[in-house]
Amino acid sequence: MNTRRMEELRKRRAAAEAGGGPERRERQHSEGKLSARERVDLLLDEGTFEELDKLVRHRCRDFGMDEQVVDGDGFVTGWGLVHGRLTYVFAQDFTVFGGSLSEANAQKICKVMDLALKNGAPVVGLNDSGGARIQEGVVSLAGYADIFLRNTLASGVIPQISAIMGPCAGGAVYSPAITDFVFMVDRTSYMFVTGPDVIRTVTHEDVTKDKLGGAVTHTR
């Protein structure tokens, strides 16, 4: 029995580390982007990362989601050291459901933010998300509300740093906008509430992602 359980644990840990799989990870690389775990490894001092909630799974059973379960649910969360200083971090994995927010992975973010507040340490978000997970509806939006609350409670108490590493759209854009520092990657990161397709439908204006919400647009 114990052998079987240990083997299941090893498989689930490996699945969590694989994220959306090698094909989607390679697609990230071809677009000039790293995976969530690669970004965390580069940010933190070597060998210091301690991951939290690695095996968390979403609880949605609608729209076929019961057959699409990935350990970790697309977000990598935990703590480590940056130049020897305690830092809490979360990274959204675009290879898993487009980095969308679920009830489960919102709770992962809330946990690291709570721990950062408790320990007086900075929290760094590596954002790469298309927004809410529409299959979960209002439950996903409630997860954003929980995160926003912590953003306001942490404001002026601990440093909150956002790095926009890819798309940051819809509900995903509000939290970074109220953090202390926002860094964007030129030509591969975008921040907007609504994308070019919706703009075109509503206003008949053609606009690129870069012009609408790219790094240059925001720094101006």
PDB file of C-alpha atoms in Angstrom:
ATOM      1  CA  MET A   1       0.000   0.000   0.000  1.00  0.00           C
ATOM      2  CA  ASN A   2       2.727   2.480   0.994  1.00  0.00           C
ATOM      3  CA  THR A   3       4.708   1.668  -2.136  1.00  0.00           C
ATOM      4  CA  ARG A   4       1.702   2.385  -4.329  1.00  0.00           C
ATOM      5  CA  ARG A   5       1.049   5.667  -2.545  1.00  0.00           C
ATOM      6  CA  MET A   6       4.652   6.763  -2.900  1.00  0.00           C
ATOM      7  CA  GLU A   7       4.579   5.934  -6.600  1.00  0.00           C
ATOM      8  CA  GLU A   8       1.372   7.951  -7.029  1.00  0.00           C
ATOM      9  CA  LEU A   9       3.007  10.865  -5.191  1.00  0.00           C
ATOM     10  CA  ARG A  10       6.048  10.733  -7.475  1.00  0.00           C
ATOM     11  CA  LYS A  11       3.815  10.705 -10.563  1.00  0.00           C
ATOM     12  CA  ARG A  12       1.770  13.660  -9.337  1.00  0.00           C
ATOM     13  CA  ARG A  13       4.883  15.674  -8.500  1.00  0.00           C
ATOM     14  CA  ALA A  14       6.282  14.968 -11.962  1.00  0.00           C
ATOM     15  CA  ALA A  15       2.960  15.964 -13.554  1.00  0.00           C
ATOM     16  CA  ALA A  16       2.934  19.242 -11.619  1.00  0.00           C
ATOM     17  CA  GLU A  17       6.468  20.029 -12.784  1.00  0.00           C
ATOM     18  CA  ALA A  18       5.557  19.217 -16.403  1.00  0.00           C
ATOM     19  CA  GLY A  19       2.718  21.769 -16.419  1.00  0.00           C
ATOM     20  CA  GLY A  20       0.969  21.791 -19.780  1.00  0.00           C
ATOM     21  CA  GLY A  21       3.533  19.413 -21.244  1.00  0.00           C
ATOM     22  CA  PRO A  22       6.643  19.713 -23.426  1.00  0.00           C
ATOM     23  CA  GLU A  23       4.777  20.820 -26.567  1.00  0.00           C
ATOM     24  CA  ARG A  24       3.170  23.836 -24.900  1.00  0.00           C
ATOM     25  CA  ARG A  25       6.384  24.648 -23.057  1.00  0.00           C
ATOM     26  CA  GLU A  26       8.242  24.623 -26.378  1.00  0.00           C
ATOM     27  CA  ARG A  27       5.615  26.981 -27.778  1.00  0.00           C
ATOM     28  CA  GLN A  28       6.431  29.373 -24.935  1.00  0.00           C
ATOM     29  CA  HIS A  29      10.115  29.169 -25.827  1.00  0.00           C
ATOM     30  CA  SER A  30       9.395  29.790 -29.511  1.00  0.00           C
ATOM     31  CA  GLU A  31       7.613  33.006 -28.515  1.00  0.00           C
ATOM     32  CA  GLY A  32      10.649  34.147 -26.549  1.00  0.00           C
ATOM     33  CA  LYS A  33       9.113  33.310 -23.163  1.00  0.00           C
ATOM     34  CA  LEU A  34      10.134  30.984 -20.348  1.00  0.00           C
ATOM     35  CA  SER A  35       7.950  28.593 -18.390  1.00  0.00           C
ATOM     36  CA  ALA A  36       6.692  29.537 -14.931  1.00  0.00           C
ATOM     37  CA  ARG A  37       9.190  27.272 -13.173  1.00  0.00           C
ATOM     38  CA  GLU A  38      12.098  28.538 -15.253  1.00  0.00           C
ATOM     39  CA  ARG A  39      11.198  32.098 -14.258  1.00  0.00           C
ATOM     40  CA  VAL A  40      11.034  31.210 -10.569  1.00  0.00           C
ATOM     41  CA  ASP A  41      14.413  29.475 -10.774  1.00  0.00           C
ATOM     42  CA  LEU A  42      15.981  32.559 -12.366  1.00  0.00           C
ATOM     43  CA  LEU A  43      14.440  34.971  -9.866  1.00  0.00           C
ATOM     44  CA  LEU A  44      15.397  33.191  -6.654  1.00  0.00           C
ATOM     45  CA  ASP A  45      18.815  32.317  -5.305  1.00  0.00           C
ATOM     46  CA  GLU A  46      19.815  28.862  -6.495  1.00  0.00           C
ATOM     47  CA  GLY A  47      18.474  26.010  -4.384  1.00  0.00           C
ATOM     48  CA  THR A  48      16.355  28.186  -2.066  1.00  0.00           C
ATOM     49  CA  PHE A  49      12.868  27.736  -3.548  1.00  0.00           C
ATOM     50  CA  GLU A  50      10.357  25.981  -1.299  1.00  0.00           C
ATOM     51  CA  GLU A  51       7.137  25.271  -3.158  1.00  0.00           C
ATOM     52  CA  LEU A  52       3.717  25.374  -1.540  1.00  0.00           C
ATOM     53  CA  ASP A  53       0.544  23.529  -2.614  1.00  0.00           C
ATOM     54  CA  LYS A  54       2.293  21.750  -5.460  1.00  0.00           C
ATOM     55  CA  LEU A  55      -0.414  19.100  -5.828  1.00  0.00           C
ATOM     56  CA  VAL A  56      -3.502  21.348  -5.605  1.00  0.00           C
ATOM     57  CA  ARG A  57      -6.179  20.539  -8.191  1.00  0.00           C
ATOM     58  CA  HIS A  58      -9.173  22.538  -9.337  1.00  0.00           C
ATOM     59  CA  ARG A  59     -12.618  21.461  -8.150  1.00  0.00           C
ATOM     60  CA  CYS A  60     -14.639  22.353 -11.254  1.00  0.00           C
ATOM     61  CA  ARG A  61     -16.699  19.506 -12.718  1.00  0.00           C
ATOM     62  CA  ASP A  62     -18.613  21.424 -15.394  1.00  0.00           C
ATOM     63  CA  PHE A  63     -17.906  21.766 -19.129  1.00  0.00           C
ATOM     64  CA  GLY A  64     -15.673  18.689 -19.182  1.00  0.00           C
ATOM     65  CA  MET A  65     -13.240  20.113 -16.639  1.00  0.00           C
ATOM     66  CA  ASP A  66     -13.443  16.910 -14.591  1.00  0.00           C
ATOM     67  CA  GLU A  67     -11.390  15.300 -17.370  1.00  0.00           C
ATOM     68  CA  GLN A  68      -8.842  18.131 -17.491  1.00  0.00           C
ATOM     69  CA  VAL A  69      -7.051  18.082 -14.169  1.00  0.00           C
ATOM     70  CA  VAL A  70      -3.433  19.213 -13.783  1.00  0.00           C
ATOM     71  CA  ASP A  71      -1.594  18.983 -10.472  1.00  0.00           C
ATOM     72  CA  GLY A  72      -0.689  22.470  -9.253  1.00  0.00           C
ATOM     73  CA  ASP A  73      -3.526  23.894 -11.369  1.00  0.00           C
ATOM     74  CA  GLY A  74      -1.214  26.065 -13.403  1.00  0.00           C
ATOM     75  CA  PHE A  75       0.277  28.291 -10.698  1.00  0.00           C
ATOM     76  CA  VAL A  76       3.662  27.866  -9.006  1.00  0.00           C
ATOM     77  CA  THR A  77       3.745  29.378  -5.510  1.00  0.00           C
ATOM     78  CA  GLY A  78       6.188  29.394  -2.639  1.00  0.00           C
ATOM     79  CA  TRP A  79       9.090  31.244  -1.091  1.00  0.00           C
ATOM     80  CA  GLY A  80      12.831  31.551  -1.387  1.00  0.00           C
ATOM     81  CA  LEU A  81      15.668  34.049  -1.171  1.00  0.00           C
ATOM     82  CA  VAL A  82      16.588  36.937  -3.478  1.00  0.00           C
ATOM     83  CA  HIS A  83      20.170  38.035  -2.729  1.00  0.00           C
ATOM     84  CA  GLY A  84      19.689  36.373   0.642  1.00  0.00           C
ATOM     85  CA  ARG A  85      16.403  38.108   1.473  1.00  0.00           C
ATOM     86  CA  LEU A  86      13.186  36.207   2.156  1.00  0.00           C
ATOM     87  CA  THR A  87      10.764  36.655  -0.750  1.00  0.00           C
ATOM     88  CA  TYR A  88       7.386  35.129  -1.538  1.00  0.00           C
ATOM     89  CA  VAL A  89       6.539  34.454  -5.154  1.00  0.00           C
ATOM     90  CA  PHE A  90       3.793  33.194  -7.420  1.00  0.00           C
ATOM     91  CA  ALA A  91       4.090  32.478 -11.129  1.00  0.00           C
ATOM     92  CA  GLN A  92       1.243  31.894 -13.562  1.00  0.00           C
ATOM     93  CA  ASP A  93       1.833  29.055 -16.015  1.00  0.00           C
ATOM     94  CA  PHE A  94       0.375  29.959 -19.415  1.00  0.00           C
ATOM     95  CA  THR A  95       0.790  26.344 -20.590  1.00  0.00           C
ATOM     96  CA  VAL A  96      -2.006  25.250 -18.217  1.00  0.00           C
ATOM     97  CA  PHE A  97      -5.424  26.631 -19.197  1.00  0.00           C
ATOM     98  CA  GLY A  98      -3.764  29.819 -20.454  1.00  0.00           C
ATOM     99  CA  GLY A  99      -2.720  30.768 -16.919  1.00  0.00           C
ATOM    100  CA  SER A 100      -6.372  31.364 -16.050  1.00  0.00           C
ATOM    101  CA  LEU A 101      -7.444  31.961 -12.459  1.00  0.00           C
ATOM    102  CA  SER A 102      -9.493  29.292 -10.684  1.00  0.00           C
ATOM    103  CA  GLU A 103     -10.856  29.117  -7.170  1.00  0.00           C
ATOM    104  CA  ALA A 104      -8.082  26.694  -6.230  1.00  0.00           C
ATOM    105  CA  ASN A 105      -5.083  28.600  -7.602  1.00  0.00           C
ATOM    106  CA  ALA A 106      -6.484  31.905  -6.286  1.00  0.00           C
ATOM    107  CA  GLN A 107      -6.265  30.347  -2.826  1.00  0.00           C
ATOM    108  CA  LYS A 108      -2.629  29.477  -3.543  1.00  0.00           C
ATOM    109  CA  ILE A 109      -1.863  33.134  -4.292  1.00  0.00           C
ATOM    110  CA  CYS A 110      -3.770  34.289  -1.197  1.00  0.00           C
ATOM    111  CA  LYS A 111      -1.719  31.922   0.968  1.00  0.00           C
ATOM    112  CA  VAL A 112       1.644  33.330  -0.166  1.00  0.00           C
ATOM    113  CA  MET A 113       0.343  36.890   0.229  1.00  0.00           C
ATOM    114  CA  ASP A 114      -0.847  36.111   3.768  1.00  0.00           C
ATOM    115  CA  LEU A 115       2.533  34.575   4.617  1.00  0.00           C
ATOM    116  CA  ALA A 116       4.365  37.571   3.148  1.00  0.00           C
ATOM    117  CA  LEU A 117       2.305  39.911   5.321  1.00  0.00           C
ATOM    118  CA  LYS A 118       2.835  37.763   8.412  1.00  0.00           C
ATOM    119  CA  ASN A 119       6.603  37.661   7.908  1.00  0.00           C
ATOM    120  CA  GLY A 120       7.083  41.215   6.606  1.00  0.00           C
ATOM    121  CA  ALA A 121       8.560  40.041   3.323  1.00  0.00           C
ATOM    122  CA  PRO A 122       8.114  41.196  -0.294  1.00  0.00           C
ATOM    123  CA  VAL A 123       5.774  39.335  -2.641  1.00  0.00           C
ATOM    124  CA  VAL A 124       6.575  39.027  -6.338  1.00  0.00           C
ATOM    125  CA  GLY A 125       4.010  38.042  -8.965  1.00  0.00           C
ATOM    126  CA  LEU A 126       5.169  36.712 -12.335  1.00  0.00           C
ATOM    127  CA  ASN A 127       2.082  37.307 -14.446  1.00  0.00           C
ATOM    128  CA  ASP A 128       1.226  35.438 -17.649  1.00  0.00           C
ATOM    129  CA  SER A 129      -2.542  34.999 -17.732  1.00  0.00           C
ATOM    130  CA  GLY A 130      -5.526  35.384 -20.002  1.00  0.00           C
ATOM    131  CA  GLY A 131      -7.779  36.202 -17.048  1.00  0.00           C
ATOM    132  CA  ALA A 132     -10.584  34.356 -15.302  1.00  0.00           C
ATOM    133  CA  ARG A 133     -11.269  30.682 -15.948  1.00  0.00           C
ATOM    134  CA  ILE A 134     -14.656  31.035 -17.584  1.00  0.00           C
ATOM    135  CA  GLN A 135     -15.651  27.437 -16.835  1.00  0.00           C
ATOM    136  CA  GLU A 136     -15.785  28.369 -13.148  1.00  0.00           C
ATOM    137  CA  GLY A 137     -17.809  31.551 -13.679  1.00  0.00           C
ATOM    138  CA  VAL A 138     -18.385  33.740 -10.651  1.00  0.00           C
ATOM    139  CA  VAL A 139     -16.256  31.485  -8.424  1.00  0.00           C
ATOM    140  CA  SER A 140     -13.186  32.530 -10.399  1.00  0.00           C
ATOM    141  CA  LEU A 141     -14.160  36.205 -10.110  1.00  0.00           C
ATOM    142  CA  ALA A 142     -14.521  35.757  -6.339  1.00  0.00           C
ATOM    143  CA  GLY A 143     -10.918  34.528  -6.322  1.00  0.00           C
ATOM    144  CA  TYR A 144      -9.855  37.858  -7.817  1.00  0.00           C
ATOM    145  CA  ALA A 145     -11.755  39.686  -5.091  1.00  0.00           C
ATOM    146  CA  ASP A 146      -9.809  37.753  -2.439  1.00  0.00           C
ATOM    147  CA  ILE A 147      -6.522  38.726  -4.106  1.00  0.00           C
ATOM    148  CA  PHE A 148      -7.505  42.397  -4.470  1.00  0.00           C
ATOM    149  CA  LEU A 149      -8.387  42.549  -0.778  1.00  0.00           C
ATOM    150  CA  ARG A 150      -4.901  41.347   0.123  1.00  0.00           C
ATOM    151  CA  ASN A 151      -3.349  43.857  -2.280  1.00  0.00           C
ATOM    152  CA  THR A 152      -5.031  46.677  -0.370  1.00  0.00           C
ATOM    153  CA  LEU A 153      -4.209  45.239   3.062  1.00  0.00           C
ATOM    154  CA  ALA A 154      -0.553  44.826   2.053  1.00  0.00           C
ATOM    155  CA  SER A 155      -0.297  48.304   0.509  1.00  0.00           C
ATOM    156  CA  GLY A 156       2.252  50.354   2.432  1.00  0.00           C
ATOM    157  CA  VAL A 157       3.100  47.374   4.639  1.00  0.00           C
ATOM    158  CA  ILE A 158       5.212  45.119   2.399  1.00  0.00           C
ATOM    159  CA  PRO A 159       6.634  45.643  -1.108  1.00  0.00           C
ATOM    160  CA  GLN A 160       4.396  44.224  -3.851  1.00  0.00           C
ATOM    161  CA  ILE A 161       6.126  43.692  -7.181  1.00  0.00           C
ATOM    162  CA  SER A 162       4.512  42.603 -10.453  1.00  0.00           C
ATOM    163  CA  ALA A 163       6.402  41.367 -13.498  1.00  0.00           C
ATOM    164  CA  ILE A 164       4.258  41.112 -16.630  1.00  0.00           C
ATOM    165  CA  MET A 165       5.803  38.263 -18.605  1.00  0.00           C
ATOM    166  CA  GLY A 166       3.104  37.698 -21.228  1.00  0.00           C
ATOM    167  CA  PRO A 167      -0.578  38.525 -21.642  1.00  0.00           C
ATOM    168  CA  CYS A 168      -2.202  40.070 -18.595  1.00  0.00           C
ATOM    169  CA  ALA A 169      -5.816  40.538 -19.570  1.00  0.00           C
ATOM    170  CA  GLY A 170      -9.290  40.772 -18.107  1.00  0.00           C
ATOM    171  CA  GLY A 171      -9.495  40.180 -14.383  1.00  0.00           C
ATOM    172  CA  ALA A 172      -5.762  39.426 -14.235  1.00  0.00           C
ATOM    173  CA  VAL A 173      -4.835  43.055 -14.922  1.00  0.00           C
ATOM    174  CA  TYR A 174      -6.356  44.711 -11.851  1.00  0.00           C
ATOM    175  CA  SER A 175      -4.091  43.232  -9.181  1.00  0.00           C
ATOM    176  CA  PRO A 176      -0.790  44.245 -10.829  1.00  0.00           C
ATOM    177  CA  ALA A 177      -2.192  47.740 -11.390  1.00  0.00           C
ATOM    178  CA  ILE A 178      -2.462  48.301  -7.624  1.00  0.00           C
ATOM    179  CA  THR A 179       0.927  46.857  -6.680  1.00  0.00           C
ATOM    180  CA  ASP A 180       3.936  49.053  -5.911  1.00  0.00           C
ATOM    181  CA  PHE A 181       6.131  48.253  -8.915  1.00  0.00           C
ATOM    182  CA  VAL A 182       5.161  46.922 -12.338  1.00  0.00           C
ATOM    183  CA  PHE A 183       7.759  45.671 -14.824  1.00  0.00           C
ATOM    184  CA  MET A 184       6.890  44.685 -18.389  1.00  0.00           C
ATOM    185  CA  VAL A 185       8.759  42.778 -21.082  1.00  0.00           C
ATOM    186  CA  ASP A 186       8.877  44.744 -24.342  1.00  0.00           C
ATOM    187  CA  ARG A 187       7.011  43.106 -27.245  1.00  0.00           C
ATOM    188  CA  THR A 188       5.931  39.971 -25.359  1.00  0.00           C
ATOM    189  CA  SER A 189       3.838  41.392 -22.524  1.00  0.00           C
ATOM    190  CA  TYR A 190       0.503  43.189 -22.650  1.00  0.00           C
ATOM    191  CA  MET A 191      -1.836  44.685 -20.070  1.00  0.00           C
ATOM    192  CA  PHE A 192      -5.426  45.490 -20.953  1.00  0.00           C
ATOM    193  CA  VAL A 193      -8.903  44.843 -19.594  1.00  0.00           C
ATOM    194  CA  THR A 194     -10.277  44.049 -23.063  1.00  0.00           C
ATOM    195  CA  GLY A 195      -8.326  42.878 -26.095  1.00  0.00           C
ATOM    196  CA  PRO A 196      -8.210  44.086 -29.713  1.00  0.00           C
ATOM    197  CA  ASP A 197     -10.974  41.756 -30.931  1.00  0.00           C
ATOM    198  CA  VAL A 198     -13.551  43.197 -28.534  1.00  0.00           C
ATOM    199  CA  ILE A 199     -12.362  46.753 -29.256  1.00  0.00           C
ATOM    200  CA  ARG A 200     -12.845  46.097 -32.965  1.00  0.00           C
ATOM    201  CA  THR A 201     -16.351  44.706 -32.412  1.00  0.00           C
ATOM    202  CA  VAL A 202     -17.517  47.571 -30.205  1.00  0.00           C
ATOM    203  CA  THR A 203     -15.768  50.637 -31.649  1.00  0.00           C
ATOM    204  CA  HIS A 204     -14.722  49.352 -35.116  1.00  0.00           C
ATOM    205  CA  GLU A 205     -11.191  50.485 -34.310  1.00  0.00           C
ATOM    206  CA  ASP A 206      -8.275  48.305 -35.380  1.00  0.00           C
ATOM    207  CA  VAL A 207      -5.568  48.283 -32.745  1.00  0.00           C
ATOM    208  CA  THR A 208      -2.686  45.905 -32.064  1.00  0.00           C
ATOM    209  CA  LYS A 209      -2.007  44.269 -28.703  1.00  0.00           C
ATOM    210  CA  ASP A 210       1.236  46.202 -28.464  1.00  0.00           C
ATOM    211  CA  LYS A 211      -0.380  49.580 -29.131  1.00  0.00           C
ATOM    212  CA  LEU A 212      -3.316  48.849 -26.845  1.00  0.00           C
ATOM    213  CA  GLY A 213      -1.400  47.586 -23.834  1.00  0.00           C
ATOM    214  CA  GLY A 214       2.261  46.973 -24.594  1.00  0.00           C
ATOM    215  CA  ALA A 215       5.226  48.069 -22.514  1.00  0.00           C
ATOM    216  CA  VAL A 216       5.794  51.318 -24.441  1.00  0.00           C
ATOM    217  CA  THR A 217       2.131  52.327 -24.133  1.00  0.00           C
ATOM    218  CA  HIS A 218       2.185  51.893 -20.353  1.00  0.00           C
ATOM    219  CA  THR A 219       5.535  53.574 -19.781  1.00  0.00           C
ATOM    220  CA  ARG A 220       4.307  56.611 -21.675  1.00  0.00           C
TER     221      ARG A 220
END
